[in-house]
Amino acid sequence: MRDKMSQTIEVTVSRYNPDMDSKPRYAKYEVPYTRGMVVLDALHYIYENKDSSLAYRWNCRTGQCGSCSIMVNGKPKPACRAPLESGRSYLLEPLRHFPVVRDLVVDLDRGVSRLQKIRPYLNRVRPAPRPERIPRQEADKVAELRKCIECWSCVAACPAVVDAWQEFIGPLGSRKLASLEFDPRDVEDRARMAFMSGIYDCTTCGACKESCIKDIDVRRDAIEALRAQAVGRGYGPLPGHADIIHNVETTGYTVEKQSTPFTDMVPEVVKVEDPVDEVVLFPGCLMNLRIQDVAMNVVEVLKRNRVQVKIPKEFQCCGSVLFRTGARAAAGKLVAQNVDYFEKLGTKKLVGLCPGCMSTIKQDWSLVLHEIGHAPYKFKAMDINEYLVHDLGIEKLNTKDLHPMNLTATYHDPCHLNRGQGISSEPRALLMLIPGLRLVETQESDRCCGSGGGVRAGRRQLSYEIGDRKMKSMADTGADAFVTSCSFCTIQLMDGAARLGLRQKIFNITDLLAMSYRGKGLAG
C-alpha cells in the first residue's frame, strides 16, 4: 500500500467555466506517477481518464511553442517543461495578469496588443541585400534575446505587471525591443519606445529570468541595456534617479547625511580577543547614513563570533544605482576608486549586508573593470549570511550565548539576495539558531517588495502598489515580526507597515541575532 501511494501524485487544478461558474473553483485529482513525467502528462491523464471537460493549451510538447504555460505551485512555466516528483502535490492555475477564458486557458490579447504598439518587427529603410551579411559581433548582441518562444511566463512572473498593466510593456516586450535596438538593420529608435513603454517600471527582481526556460537574462540584457541606451540619448533617467546619481557623483553616496555616519561611530578596527577571522565590512550607503543601528548589529554579531572587523572609513557607493538606472558611463571611475581603496586596506574578505551592494560588487564590478582596462579585484566578496553559514561555518557559530525569544517571524527573500546571489536557505538557517523563535513562511516569500531597480525612487506609487501586496501576504501569516536581510527592503517594509497600519515590527536578520546575544527585547 505504501509503495502504491508513493507512485501517486495529487494535482489540484483551477477550474472555471464562465457559463456555469461565478468564480474559479479547485478540483483535486489523483494521478499515477511514472518517472520522467511533466505537468503536461498529468493534464493529459486528467483529460483522458478523469474529466474531458478540462480546458488547457498545448501543442509542440518540446518547449518550443510556449502555448502550454501555466502557474505551477505559484510559478509560471510551460507545462511540458515542468517536471513532477513522486509523492508531491501540485497546484495548477492559469497565468497571472490575463483574463481567464476557461480553466487553464487565458486570453493573451492584452499582451499581444501591447506588443503590436511597439511594431515588433525589423524596420528597414531599404530592401535587404542577398546574401545579407551581419558581423558576428553584432549578431552575438541579439542571439540570446532571440531565443524567446513567447510563452508569456515572464509576464506572469513580473510584479510590475499589475492588473491595469499601466504603461509597462513588460519583460517580454522589453526583450523584443532590445533585440531590435541592438540589431544594426533596424532603423527605429527602440530606446525611446522602451522609455515611453515604462522601462523604468521594472524592479530588476529577476523573476523573469527565473521563469524563462531559455534562461534569457531580461534584466541585464534587455532592461538595463535599454535604460543605458535611453540615458545615452537623453530620455532617462527619471527625475528621482537624477537626484540620487548627482549625490553619488558629488558626495560618493546615494543619500545625504542626516546624522552621524556609522563609519564615524566606530574605530577603524573593531578588535576581538583571539580572533578566528578578519573581514572588511562594506556598510553601503543606507547602513552608513540611514539605518546605522543595523550596521552596529552586524558588527555585534561578528564580534560575538570572534571575527575582527575593519571599517572602511573612505568607502564610496557601490554604484548599484548607476548600473540599475542606466547611468553606466559614470560607474567606471567610482568602481575603480573603490577597488583601489579596498586593495590598499589589504582586504581579503569583503562582507556586506545589502544584497544590492553585494550583487553589484560580485557581478558588475568585474565587468566594468574589464571595460576600463583596470585590474580585477583580488578580495572575496560575500553577503553576511553567506559568510556566517558557509565561510565561517554555521556549525562553528557561537550559539551558547544566544538568549530565547518568544517570537513568531516570517521572512522576506530579497530579490538581489535570493535570485541575484542564490542565497535563500542561509538566512532561515540563521534565524532557526535563535532559541524560541518560530519561523512561518509567507506565501511567495520571494515575491518582490517593490523597492529595487530604481522603482522606489522614480516610480514611488508603483513601488507602494507592489509593496502593499507583499505586506498583506506577510501579514496573513499572523507573524509578530517581518524579517529580511536587505537594507533597502528593510526601509520599504517599514514604510509599508506604517502606511497600512500593521502591528508587526520590521527586523533585519542581524538585528534579531544581536538582540538574542544581548538578551534584551522580545525575550521569552
Short mmCIF file of C-alpha atoms in Angstrom, two decimals:
data_model
loop_
_atom_site.label_atom_id
_atom_site.label_comp_id
_atom_site.label_asym_id
_atom_site.label_seq_id
_atom_site.Cartn_x
_atom_site.Cartn_y
_atom_site.Cartn_z
CA MET A 1 0.00 0.00 0.00
CA ARG A 2 2.81 2.41 0.89
CA ASP A 3 4.62 1.66 -2.40
CA LYS A 4 1.41 2.24 -4.35
CA MET A 5 0.85 5.61 -2.70
CA SER A 6 4.44 6.67 -3.39
CA GLN A 7 3.69 6.31 -7.09
CA THR A 8 0.75 8.71 -6.94
CA ILE A 9 0.67 12.49 -7.04
CA GLU A 10 -2.14 14.84 -6.07
CA VAL A 11 -2.91 17.51 -8.64
CA THR A 12 -5.22 20.41 -7.79
CA VAL A 13 -6.45 22.28 -10.85
CA SER A 14 -8.15 25.65 -11.04
CA ARG A 15 -11.46 25.13 -12.85
CA TYR A 16 -13.60 27.88 -14.29
CA ASN A 17 -16.44 27.66 -16.80
CA PRO A 18 -17.91 31.12 -17.46
CA ASP A 19 -21.25 29.53 -18.40
CA MET A 20 -21.58 27.87 -15.02
CA ASP A 21 -19.18 29.42 -12.50
CA SER A 22 -19.19 32.88 -10.94
CA LYS A 23 -15.57 32.44 -9.88
CA PRO A 24 -12.82 29.82 -10.16
CA ARG A 25 -13.02 26.67 -8.05
CA TYR A 26 -10.45 23.97 -7.36
CA ALA A 27 -10.70 20.28 -8.19
CA LYS A 28 -8.33 17.59 -6.88
CA TYR A 29 -7.19 14.60 -8.88
CA GLU A 30 -5.04 11.57 -8.06
CA VAL A 31 -2.66 10.94 -10.92
CA PRO A 32 -0.46 7.84 -11.24
CA TYR A 33 3.18 8.78 -11.35
CA THR A 34 5.83 7.43 -13.66
CA ARG A 35 9.42 8.54 -13.75
CA GLY A 36 10.11 11.45 -16.10
CA MET A 37 6.56 12.81 -16.04
CA VAL A 38 5.90 16.50 -16.59
CA VAL A 39 2.85 18.58 -15.74
CA LEU A 40 1.50 18.25 -19.28
CA ASP A 41 1.42 14.46 -18.83
CA ALA A 42 -0.72 14.91 -15.72
CA LEU A 43 -3.11 17.20 -17.58
CA HIS A 44 -3.40 14.67 -20.40
CA TYR A 45 -4.17 11.92 -17.86
CA ILE A 46 -6.86 14.00 -16.16
CA TYR A 47 -8.43 14.89 -19.52
CA GLU A 48 -8.39 11.31 -20.83
CA ASN A 49 -9.33 9.46 -17.63
CA LYS A 50 -10.99 11.86 -15.18
CA ASP A 51 -12.70 14.82 -16.84
CA SER A 52 -12.74 15.50 -20.58
CA SER A 53 -14.15 19.00 -19.98
CA LEU A 54 -10.77 20.22 -18.69
CA ALA A 55 -9.51 23.06 -20.88
CA TYR A 56 -5.78 23.71 -21.36
CA ARG A 57 -3.48 24.65 -24.20
CA TRP A 58 -0.67 22.58 -25.65
CA ASN A 59 0.94 21.99 -29.00
CA CYS A 60 4.59 21.06 -29.64
CA ARG A 61 5.36 19.32 -26.32
CA THR A 62 9.05 20.17 -26.83
CA GLY A 63 9.37 23.58 -25.17
CA GLN A 64 9.41 25.47 -28.44
CA CYS A 65 5.91 26.88 -28.94
CA GLY A 66 5.20 28.28 -25.46
CA SER A 67 1.48 27.59 -25.69
CA CYS A 68 1.15 25.40 -22.59
CA SER A 69 2.43 27.86 -19.97
CA ILE A 70 0.51 27.88 -16.68
CA MET A 71 1.18 28.56 -13.00
CA VAL A 72 2.68 25.51 -11.29
CA ASN A 73 2.71 25.87 -7.49
CA GLY A 74 2.67 29.64 -7.94
CA LYS A 75 5.46 29.74 -10.54
CA PRO A 76 4.83 30.30 -14.27
CA LYS A 77 6.35 27.78 -16.64
CA PRO A 78 5.48 25.72 -19.73
CA ALA A 79 3.65 22.58 -18.60
CA CYS A 80 5.76 20.45 -20.96
CA ARG A 81 8.93 21.54 -19.15
CA ALA A 82 7.71 21.35 -15.54
CA PRO A 83 8.91 18.03 -14.04
CA LEU A 84 6.84 16.13 -11.48
CA GLU A 85 8.17 14.35 -8.41
CA SER A 86 6.63 11.32 -6.78
CA GLY A 87 4.77 11.94 -3.52
CA ARG A 88 4.43 15.69 -4.04
CA SER A 89 1.22 17.67 -4.57
CA TYR A 90 0.80 20.29 -7.28
CA LEU A 91 -1.43 23.32 -7.74
CA LEU A 92 -2.09 24.26 -11.36
CA GLU A 93 -3.57 27.67 -12.18
CA PRO A 94 -3.86 29.91 -15.26
CA LEU A 95 -1.18 32.53 -15.99
CA ARG A 96 -1.43 35.70 -13.91
CA HIS A 97 -2.32 39.09 -15.37
CA PHE A 98 -4.52 37.67 -18.14
CA PRO A 99 -8.33 37.19 -18.25
CA VAL A 100 -9.32 33.53 -17.88
CA VAL A 101 -11.27 32.08 -20.80
CA ARG A 102 -11.82 28.69 -19.23
CA ASP A 103 -9.92 26.60 -16.69
CA LEU A 104 -6.21 26.99 -17.56
CA VAL A 105 -6.77 28.87 -20.82
CA VAL A 106 -6.21 32.63 -20.75
CA ASP A 107 -6.87 35.42 -23.24
CA LEU A 108 -3.49 36.74 -24.41
CA ASP A 109 -4.94 39.66 -26.37
CA ARG A 110 -3.95 42.10 -23.62
CA GLY A 111 -0.30 41.24 -24.08
CA VAL A 112 -0.40 40.84 -27.85
CA SER A 113 -2.00 44.25 -28.30
CA ARG A 114 0.78 45.83 -26.23
CA LEU A 115 3.36 44.16 -28.45
CA GLN A 116 1.66 45.41 -31.60
CA LYS A 117 2.04 49.02 -30.45
CA ILE A 118 5.84 48.77 -30.46
CA ARG A 119 5.97 47.40 -34.02
CA PRO A 120 7.81 44.22 -33.02
CA TYR A 121 9.38 43.56 -36.37
CA LEU A 122 12.53 44.62 -38.15
CA ASN A 123 12.05 48.05 -39.74
CA ARG A 124 14.40 48.88 -42.61
CA VAL A 125 14.89 51.84 -44.92
CA ARG A 126 15.77 49.72 -47.95
CA PRO A 127 15.36 46.10 -49.08
CA ALA A 128 17.85 43.64 -47.68
CA PRO A 129 20.73 42.61 -49.94
CA ARG A 130 21.14 38.96 -50.86
CA PRO A 131 23.03 37.38 -49.25
CA GLU A 132 22.77 39.57 -46.17
CA ARG A 133 25.94 39.56 -44.08
CA ILE A 134 25.92 40.60 -40.43
CA PRO A 135 29.19 40.79 -38.45
CA ARG A 136 29.30 38.14 -35.73
CA GLN A 137 29.97 40.81 -33.11
CA GLU A 138 26.66 42.46 -33.98
CA ALA A 139 24.77 39.18 -34.24
CA ASP A 140 26.01 37.99 -30.85
CA LYS A 141 24.37 41.00 -29.16
CA VAL A 142 20.91 39.75 -30.03
CA ALA A 143 21.42 35.99 -30.28
CA GLU A 144 20.41 35.29 -26.66
CA LEU A 145 17.47 37.67 -26.78
CA ARG A 146 16.06 35.89 -29.82
CA LYS A 147 15.78 32.55 -28.04
CA CYS A 148 12.42 33.67 -26.64
CA ILE A 149 9.47 31.41 -27.52
CA GLU A 150 6.88 33.94 -26.24
CA CYS A 151 5.38 31.63 -23.63
CA TRP A 152 4.43 34.71 -21.53
CA SER A 153 5.74 33.08 -18.35
CA CYS A 154 7.96 36.10 -17.67
CA VAL A 155 4.96 38.42 -17.83
CA ALA A 156 3.03 36.27 -15.37
CA ALA A 157 6.03 36.31 -13.02
CA CYS A 158 6.58 40.08 -13.20
CA PRO A 159 5.50 42.00 -10.07
CA ALA A 160 5.40 45.28 -12.01
CA VAL A 161 2.83 43.99 -14.50
CA VAL A 162 -0.16 44.80 -12.31
CA ASP A 163 -3.77 44.19 -13.29
CA ALA A 164 -4.06 47.51 -15.12
CA TRP A 165 -0.66 46.91 -16.73
CA GLN A 166 -0.17 50.69 -16.50
CA GLU A 167 2.28 51.66 -19.25
CA PHE A 168 4.95 48.99 -18.69
CA ILE A 169 5.48 46.84 -21.76
CA GLY A 170 6.66 44.01 -19.50
CA PRO A 171 9.67 41.72 -19.74
CA LEU A 172 8.60 40.05 -22.99
CA GLY A 173 8.09 43.38 -24.76
CA SER A 174 11.31 44.78 -23.31
CA ARG A 175 13.18 41.74 -24.57
CA LYS A 176 11.72 42.29 -28.04
CA LEU A 177 12.65 45.98 -28.05
CA ALA A 178 16.21 45.16 -27.00
CA SER A 179 16.59 42.55 -29.74
CA LEU A 180 15.63 45.22 -32.28
CA GLU A 181 17.58 48.08 -30.66
CA PHE A 182 20.84 46.15 -30.95
CA ASP A 183 20.12 44.85 -34.44
CA PRO A 184 22.11 47.09 -36.85
CA ARG A 185 19.49 46.62 -39.55
CA ASP A 186 16.64 48.20 -37.56
CA VAL A 187 16.15 51.96 -38.01
CA GLU A 188 13.60 52.61 -35.25
CA ASP A 189 14.56 54.39 -32.01
CA ARG A 190 13.75 51.45 -29.78
CA ALA A 191 15.31 53.11 -26.73
CA ARG A 192 12.72 55.87 -26.96
CA MET A 193 9.96 53.28 -27.39
CA ALA A 194 11.22 51.50 -24.28
CA PHE A 195 11.29 54.72 -22.28
CA MET A 196 7.75 55.57 -23.37
CA SER A 197 6.65 52.00 -22.60
CA GLY A 198 7.64 52.13 -18.92
CA ILE A 199 11.13 50.64 -18.99
CA TYR A 200 11.72 52.24 -15.57
CA ASP A 201 8.80 50.32 -14.04
CA CYS A 202 10.97 47.20 -13.79
CA THR A 203 12.20 46.40 -10.26
CA THR A 204 15.04 44.25 -11.70
CA CYS A 205 13.90 41.44 -9.39
CA GLY A 206 14.97 38.73 -11.84
CA ALA A 207 11.72 36.75 -11.66
CA CYS A 208 11.53 36.88 -15.47
CA LYS A 209 14.82 35.03 -15.88
CA GLU A 210 13.85 32.52 -13.21
CA SER A 211 10.69 31.64 -15.15
CA CYS A 212 12.36 31.53 -18.58
CA ILE A 213 13.08 28.04 -19.92
CA LYS A 214 15.57 29.62 -22.34
CA ASP A 215 17.39 31.31 -19.42
CA ILE A 216 17.27 34.77 -21.04
CA ASP A 217 18.64 37.43 -18.70
CA VAL A 218 15.98 40.04 -19.43
CA ARG A 219 17.08 42.26 -16.58
CA ARG A 220 20.66 42.76 -17.75
CA ASP A 221 20.49 42.13 -21.50
CA ALA A 222 17.22 43.97 -22.10
CA ILE A 223 16.01 46.23 -19.25
CA GLU A 224 19.34 47.64 -18.08
CA ALA A 225 20.76 47.69 -21.61
CA LEU A 226 17.78 49.70 -22.87
CA ARG A 227 17.99 52.05 -19.89
CA ALA A 228 21.63 52.73 -20.73
CA GLN A 229 20.62 53.49 -24.33
CA ALA A 230 17.83 55.77 -23.09
CA VAL A 231 20.23 57.67 -20.82
CA GLY A 232 22.74 57.99 -23.64
CA ARG A 233 20.11 59.61 -25.84
CA GLY A 234 18.80 61.93 -23.15
CA TYR A 235 15.48 60.25 -22.41
CA GLY A 236 16.38 58.89 -19.00
CA PRO A 237 16.86 58.55 -16.16
CA LEU A 238 13.75 59.66 -14.27
CA PRO A 239 13.93 62.82 -12.12
CA GLY A 240 14.09 60.82 -8.89
CA HIS A 241 17.05 58.89 -10.23
CA ALA A 242 18.86 62.02 -11.40
CA ASP A 243 18.96 63.39 -7.86
CA ILE A 244 20.45 60.17 -6.49
CA ILE A 245 23.01 59.94 -9.29
CA HIS A 246 24.00 63.55 -8.60
CA ASN A 247 24.52 62.66 -4.93
CA VAL A 248 26.75 59.73 -5.87
CA GLU A 249 28.84 61.81 -8.24
CA THR A 250 29.27 64.69 -5.78
CA THR A 251 29.35 63.02 -2.35
CA GLY A 252 30.07 59.37 -3.06
CA TYR A 253 26.76 58.26 -1.50
CA THR A 254 23.19 57.85 -2.73
CA VAL A 255 21.67 59.71 0.22
CA GLU A 256 22.60 62.84 2.15
CA LYS A 257 23.99 62.76 5.67
CA GLN A 258 21.30 63.47 8.28
CA SER A 259 23.05 62.21 11.39
CA THR A 260 26.42 60.80 12.43
CA PRO A 261 27.54 58.22 9.86
CA PHE A 262 28.16 54.70 11.07
CA THR A 263 31.77 54.92 9.92
CA ASP A 264 32.28 57.82 12.36
CA MET A 265 30.72 55.90 15.25
CA VAL A 266 33.20 53.02 15.32
CA PRO A 267 37.00 52.70 15.26
CA GLU A 268 38.91 51.70 12.16
CA VAL A 269 39.31 48.21 13.59
CA VAL A 270 36.74 46.58 15.89
CA LYS A 271 39.04 44.24 17.77
CA VAL A 272 38.19 40.97 19.49
CA GLU A 273 40.20 38.64 21.70
CA ASP A 274 41.70 35.63 19.96
CA PRO A 275 40.07 36.35 16.56
CA VAL A 276 39.24 33.41 14.30
CA ASP A 277 38.98 35.61 11.22
CA GLU A 278 39.14 39.19 9.96
CA VAL A 279 36.83 40.88 7.44
CA VAL A 280 36.29 44.31 5.98
CA LEU A 281 32.66 45.42 6.32
CA PHE A 282 31.03 47.10 3.34
CA PRO A 283 28.33 49.23 5.03
CA GLY A 284 26.64 50.56 1.90
CA CYS A 285 25.00 53.97 1.76
CA LEU A 286 21.89 53.14 3.77
CA MET A 287 23.58 51.40 6.68
CA ASN A 288 26.15 54.16 6.85
CA LEU A 289 23.78 57.14 6.70
CA ARG A 290 20.21 55.98 7.44
CA ILE A 291 19.99 52.73 9.44
CA GLN A 292 23.19 52.86 11.46
CA ASP A 293 21.66 50.62 14.12
CA VAL A 294 21.57 47.75 11.62
CA ALA A 295 25.26 48.28 10.87
CA MET A 296 26.03 48.22 14.60
CA ASN A 297 24.16 44.94 14.91
CA VAL A 298 26.18 43.42 12.05
CA VAL A 299 29.35 44.32 13.93
CA GLU A 300 27.88 42.92 17.15
CA VAL A 301 27.12 39.56 15.53
CA LEU A 302 30.60 39.35 14.01
CA LYS A 303 32.21 40.26 17.35
CA ARG A 304 30.20 37.59 19.17
CA ASN A 305 31.68 35.09 16.76
CA ARG A 306 35.26 36.34 17.29
CA VAL A 307 35.56 38.00 13.90
CA GLN A 308 37.70 41.15 13.83
CA VAL A 309 36.09 43.85 11.69
CA LYS A 310 37.81 46.55 9.69
CA ILE A 311 35.68 49.62 8.99
CA PRO A 312 36.39 51.31 5.62
CA LYS A 313 36.21 54.97 6.56
CA GLU A 314 36.60 56.18 2.97
CA PHE A 315 34.44 53.73 1.02
CA GLN A 316 32.02 55.04 -1.59
CA CYS A 317 28.70 53.88 -3.04
CA CYS A 318 28.95 50.51 -4.81
CA GLY A 319 27.42 52.07 -7.92
CA SER A 320 24.30 49.89 -7.97
CA VAL A 321 22.07 52.87 -8.72
CA LEU A 322 24.25 53.73 -11.73
CA PHE A 323 24.02 50.25 -13.19
CA ARG A 324 20.32 49.76 -12.43
CA THR A 325 19.14 53.11 -13.85
CA GLY A 326 21.31 53.15 -16.97
CA ALA A 327 23.86 55.77 -15.88
CA ARG A 328 26.58 53.26 -16.59
CA ALA A 329 29.07 55.80 -18.00
CA ALA A 330 29.70 57.19 -14.51
CA ALA A 331 30.28 53.77 -12.94
CA GLY A 332 33.83 53.08 -14.11
CA LYS A 333 35.60 55.77 -12.10
CA LEU A 334 33.57 55.04 -8.96
CA VAL A 335 34.24 51.30 -9.07
CA ALA A 336 37.97 51.78 -9.77
CA GLN A 337 38.31 54.14 -6.80
CA ASN A 338 36.57 51.66 -4.51
CA VAL A 339 38.69 48.74 -5.68
CA ASP A 340 41.92 50.69 -5.29
CA TYR A 341 40.86 51.72 -1.77
CA PHE A 342 39.95 48.20 -0.63
CA GLU A 343 43.11 46.75 -2.11
CA LYS A 344 45.07 49.43 -0.22
CA LEU A 345 43.37 48.28 3.01
CA GLY A 346 44.69 44.80 2.34
CA THR A 347 41.17 43.40 2.06
CA LYS A 348 40.95 39.63 1.84
CA LYS A 349 37.25 39.23 2.63
CA LEU A 350 34.69 41.95 1.96
CA VAL A 351 31.41 41.29 3.77
CA GLY A 352 28.20 43.26 3.34
CA LEU A 353 24.57 43.08 4.35
CA CYS A 354 22.94 44.91 1.42
CA PRO A 355 22.19 42.45 -1.43
CA GLY A 356 22.06 45.33 -3.91
CA CYS A 357 25.62 46.25 -2.98
CA MET A 358 26.99 42.73 -2.87
CA SER A 359 25.38 41.56 -6.12
CA THR A 360 26.75 44.69 -7.80
CA ILE A 361 30.23 44.05 -6.41
CA LYS A 362 30.12 40.38 -7.40
CA GLN A 363 28.54 40.74 -10.84
CA ASP A 364 29.02 44.30 -12.14
CA TRP A 365 32.38 45.42 -10.79
CA SER A 366 34.36 42.81 -12.72
CA LEU A 367 32.63 43.71 -15.99
CA VAL A 368 33.21 47.46 -15.70
CA LEU A 369 36.81 46.97 -14.54
CA HIS A 370 37.42 44.91 -17.66
CA GLU A 371 35.79 47.60 -19.82
CA ILE A 372 38.04 50.35 -18.48
CA GLY A 373 41.19 48.23 -18.51
CA HIS A 374 41.56 48.08 -14.72
CA ALA A 375 42.97 45.02 -12.99
CA PRO A 376 40.33 42.79 -11.36
CA TYR A 377 39.93 42.92 -7.60
CA LYS A 378 41.57 40.14 -5.58
CA PHE A 379 39.38 40.01 -2.47
CA LYS A 380 36.44 37.69 -1.87
CA ALA A 381 33.05 39.44 -1.70
CA MET A 382 30.36 37.81 0.46
CA ASP A 383 26.91 38.55 1.83
CA ILE A 384 26.74 38.37 5.64
CA ASN A 385 24.50 35.27 5.52
CA GLU A 386 26.84 33.58 3.07
CA TYR A 387 29.82 34.43 5.23
CA LEU A 388 28.35 33.21 8.52
CA VAL A 389 26.86 29.98 7.18
CA HIS A 390 29.47 28.87 4.66
CA ASP A 391 32.75 30.71 5.10
CA LEU A 392 32.86 30.93 8.88
CA GLY A 393 30.69 27.81 9.18
CA ILE A 394 27.26 27.63 10.80
CA GLU A 395 28.36 24.69 12.92
CA LYS A 396 31.09 26.88 14.41
CA LEU A 397 28.90 29.84 15.29
CA ASN A 398 28.50 30.91 18.90
CA THR A 399 25.05 29.64 19.84
CA LYS A 400 25.63 29.17 23.57
CA ASP A 401 25.30 32.92 24.19
CA LEU A 402 22.00 33.25 22.29
CA HIS A 403 19.06 34.00 24.60
CA PRO A 404 15.49 32.78 23.96
CA MET A 405 12.97 34.89 22.05
CA ASN A 406 9.25 34.35 22.32
CA LEU A 407 8.64 35.44 18.74
CA THR A 408 6.90 34.26 15.59
CA ALA A 409 8.60 35.65 12.49
CA THR A 410 8.15 35.45 8.74
CA TYR A 411 10.96 36.04 6.28
CA HIS A 412 11.00 38.10 3.07
CA ASP A 413 13.50 36.95 0.44
CA PRO A 414 15.26 39.99 -1.07
CA CYS A 415 15.39 39.61 -4.86
CA HIS A 416 19.06 40.52 -5.21
CA LEU A 417 19.94 38.04 -2.46
CA ASN A 418 17.75 35.11 -3.46
CA ARG A 419 17.67 35.21 -7.25
CA GLY A 420 20.66 37.54 -7.56
CA GLN A 421 23.09 35.52 -5.43
CA GLY A 422 21.34 32.22 -4.80
CA ILE A 423 21.12 32.83 -1.05
CA SER A 424 17.80 31.79 0.49
CA SER A 425 18.22 28.88 2.90
CA GLU A 426 21.10 30.57 4.72
CA PRO A 427 19.07 33.39 6.36
CA ARG A 428 16.48 30.88 7.50
CA ALA A 429 19.18 28.66 8.98
CA LEU A 430 20.50 31.63 10.98
CA LEU A 431 17.03 32.52 12.26
CA MET A 432 16.45 28.97 13.43
CA LEU A 433 19.55 29.22 15.65
CA ILE A 434 17.66 31.62 17.94
CA PRO A 435 16.02 29.66 20.78
CA GLY A 436 12.25 30.07 20.95
CA LEU A 437 11.89 31.79 17.59
CA ARG A 438 9.20 30.25 15.38
CA LEU A 439 9.54 30.77 11.63
CA VAL A 440 6.41 30.71 9.47
CA GLU A 441 6.63 31.00 5.70
CA THR A 442 4.92 33.73 3.69
CA GLN A 443 3.19 32.55 0.56
CA GLU A 444 5.51 33.63 -2.27
CA SER A 445 8.18 34.78 0.15
CA ASP A 446 10.39 35.58 -2.83
CA ARG A 447 7.93 37.98 -4.44
CA CYS A 448 9.43 41.47 -4.88
CA CYS A 449 8.67 44.16 -2.28
CA GLY A 450 8.80 46.88 -4.95
CA SER A 451 11.88 48.78 -3.82
CA GLY A 452 14.50 47.70 -6.34
CA GLY A 453 15.60 48.77 -9.80
CA GLY A 454 15.09 52.45 -9.05
CA VAL A 455 11.31 51.99 -8.83
CA ARG A 456 11.09 53.31 -5.27
CA ALA A 457 12.99 56.46 -6.26
CA GLY A 458 11.48 57.03 -9.70
CA ARG A 459 8.02 55.41 -9.57
CA ARG A 460 7.05 55.67 -5.91
CA GLN A 461 3.34 54.93 -6.36
CA LEU A 462 4.07 51.75 -8.30
CA SER A 463 6.57 50.83 -5.61
CA TYR A 464 3.86 51.19 -2.98
CA GLU A 465 1.40 49.14 -5.02
CA ILE A 466 3.83 46.25 -5.37
CA GLY A 467 4.92 46.62 -1.74
CA ASP A 468 1.39 46.65 -0.34
CA ARG A 469 0.60 43.31 -1.95
CA LYS A 470 3.73 41.88 -0.36
CA MET A 471 2.96 43.37 3.06
CA LYS A 472 -0.55 41.92 3.09
CA SER A 473 0.71 38.44 2.23
CA MET A 474 3.22 38.66 5.08
CA ALA A 475 0.55 39.88 7.48
CA ASP A 476 -1.64 36.91 6.53
CA THR A 477 0.87 34.60 8.24
CA GLY A 478 -0.05 36.05 11.64
CA ALA A 479 3.63 36.56 12.46
CA ASP A 480 4.73 39.04 15.11
CA ALA A 481 7.68 40.28 13.08
CA PHE A 482 8.68 40.69 9.45
CA VAL A 483 12.32 39.80 8.88
CA THR A 484 14.54 40.37 5.86
CA SER A 485 18.22 40.66 5.04
CA CYS A 486 18.44 43.77 2.89
CA SER A 487 18.89 47.42 3.80
CA PHE A 488 16.59 48.65 1.05
CA CYS A 489 13.92 46.02 1.70
CA THR A 490 14.04 46.93 5.40
CA ILE A 491 13.15 50.54 4.67
CA GLN A 492 10.47 49.54 2.15
CA LEU A 493 8.85 47.16 4.64
CA MET A 494 8.98 49.79 7.40
CA ASP A 495 7.21 52.28 5.15
CA GLY A 496 4.65 49.68 4.13
CA ALA A 497 3.86 48.66 7.71
CA ALA A 498 3.35 52.29 8.71
CA ARG A 499 1.25 53.07 5.63
CA LEU A 500 -1.04 50.06 6.14
CA GLY A 501 -1.18 50.40 9.93
CA LEU A 502 0.25 46.94 10.57
CA ARG A 503 1.26 45.95 14.10
CA GLN A 504 4.32 43.93 13.09
CA LYS A 505 7.82 45.30 13.58
CA ILE A 506 10.48 45.05 10.89
CA PHE A 507 13.85 43.47 11.62
CA ASN A 508 16.96 42.52 9.78
CA ILE A 509 18.42 39.08 10.41
CA THR A 510 21.36 40.58 12.28
CA ASP A 511 19.00 42.70 14.40
CA LEU A 512 17.40 39.58 15.88
CA LEU A 513 20.71 37.77 16.26
CA ALA A 514 22.25 40.76 18.06
CA MET A 515 19.21 41.14 20.32
CA SER A 516 19.36 37.45 21.17
CA TYR A 517 23.06 37.73 22.00
CA ARG A 518 22.39 40.72 24.25
CA GLY A 519 19.41 39.04 25.90
CA LYS A 520 17.36 42.19 25.50
CA GLY A 521 13.94 42.71 23.95
CA LEU A 522 11.41 40.06 22.94
CA ALA A 523 12.92 37.62 25.42
CA GLY A 524 10.85 34.61 26.34
#
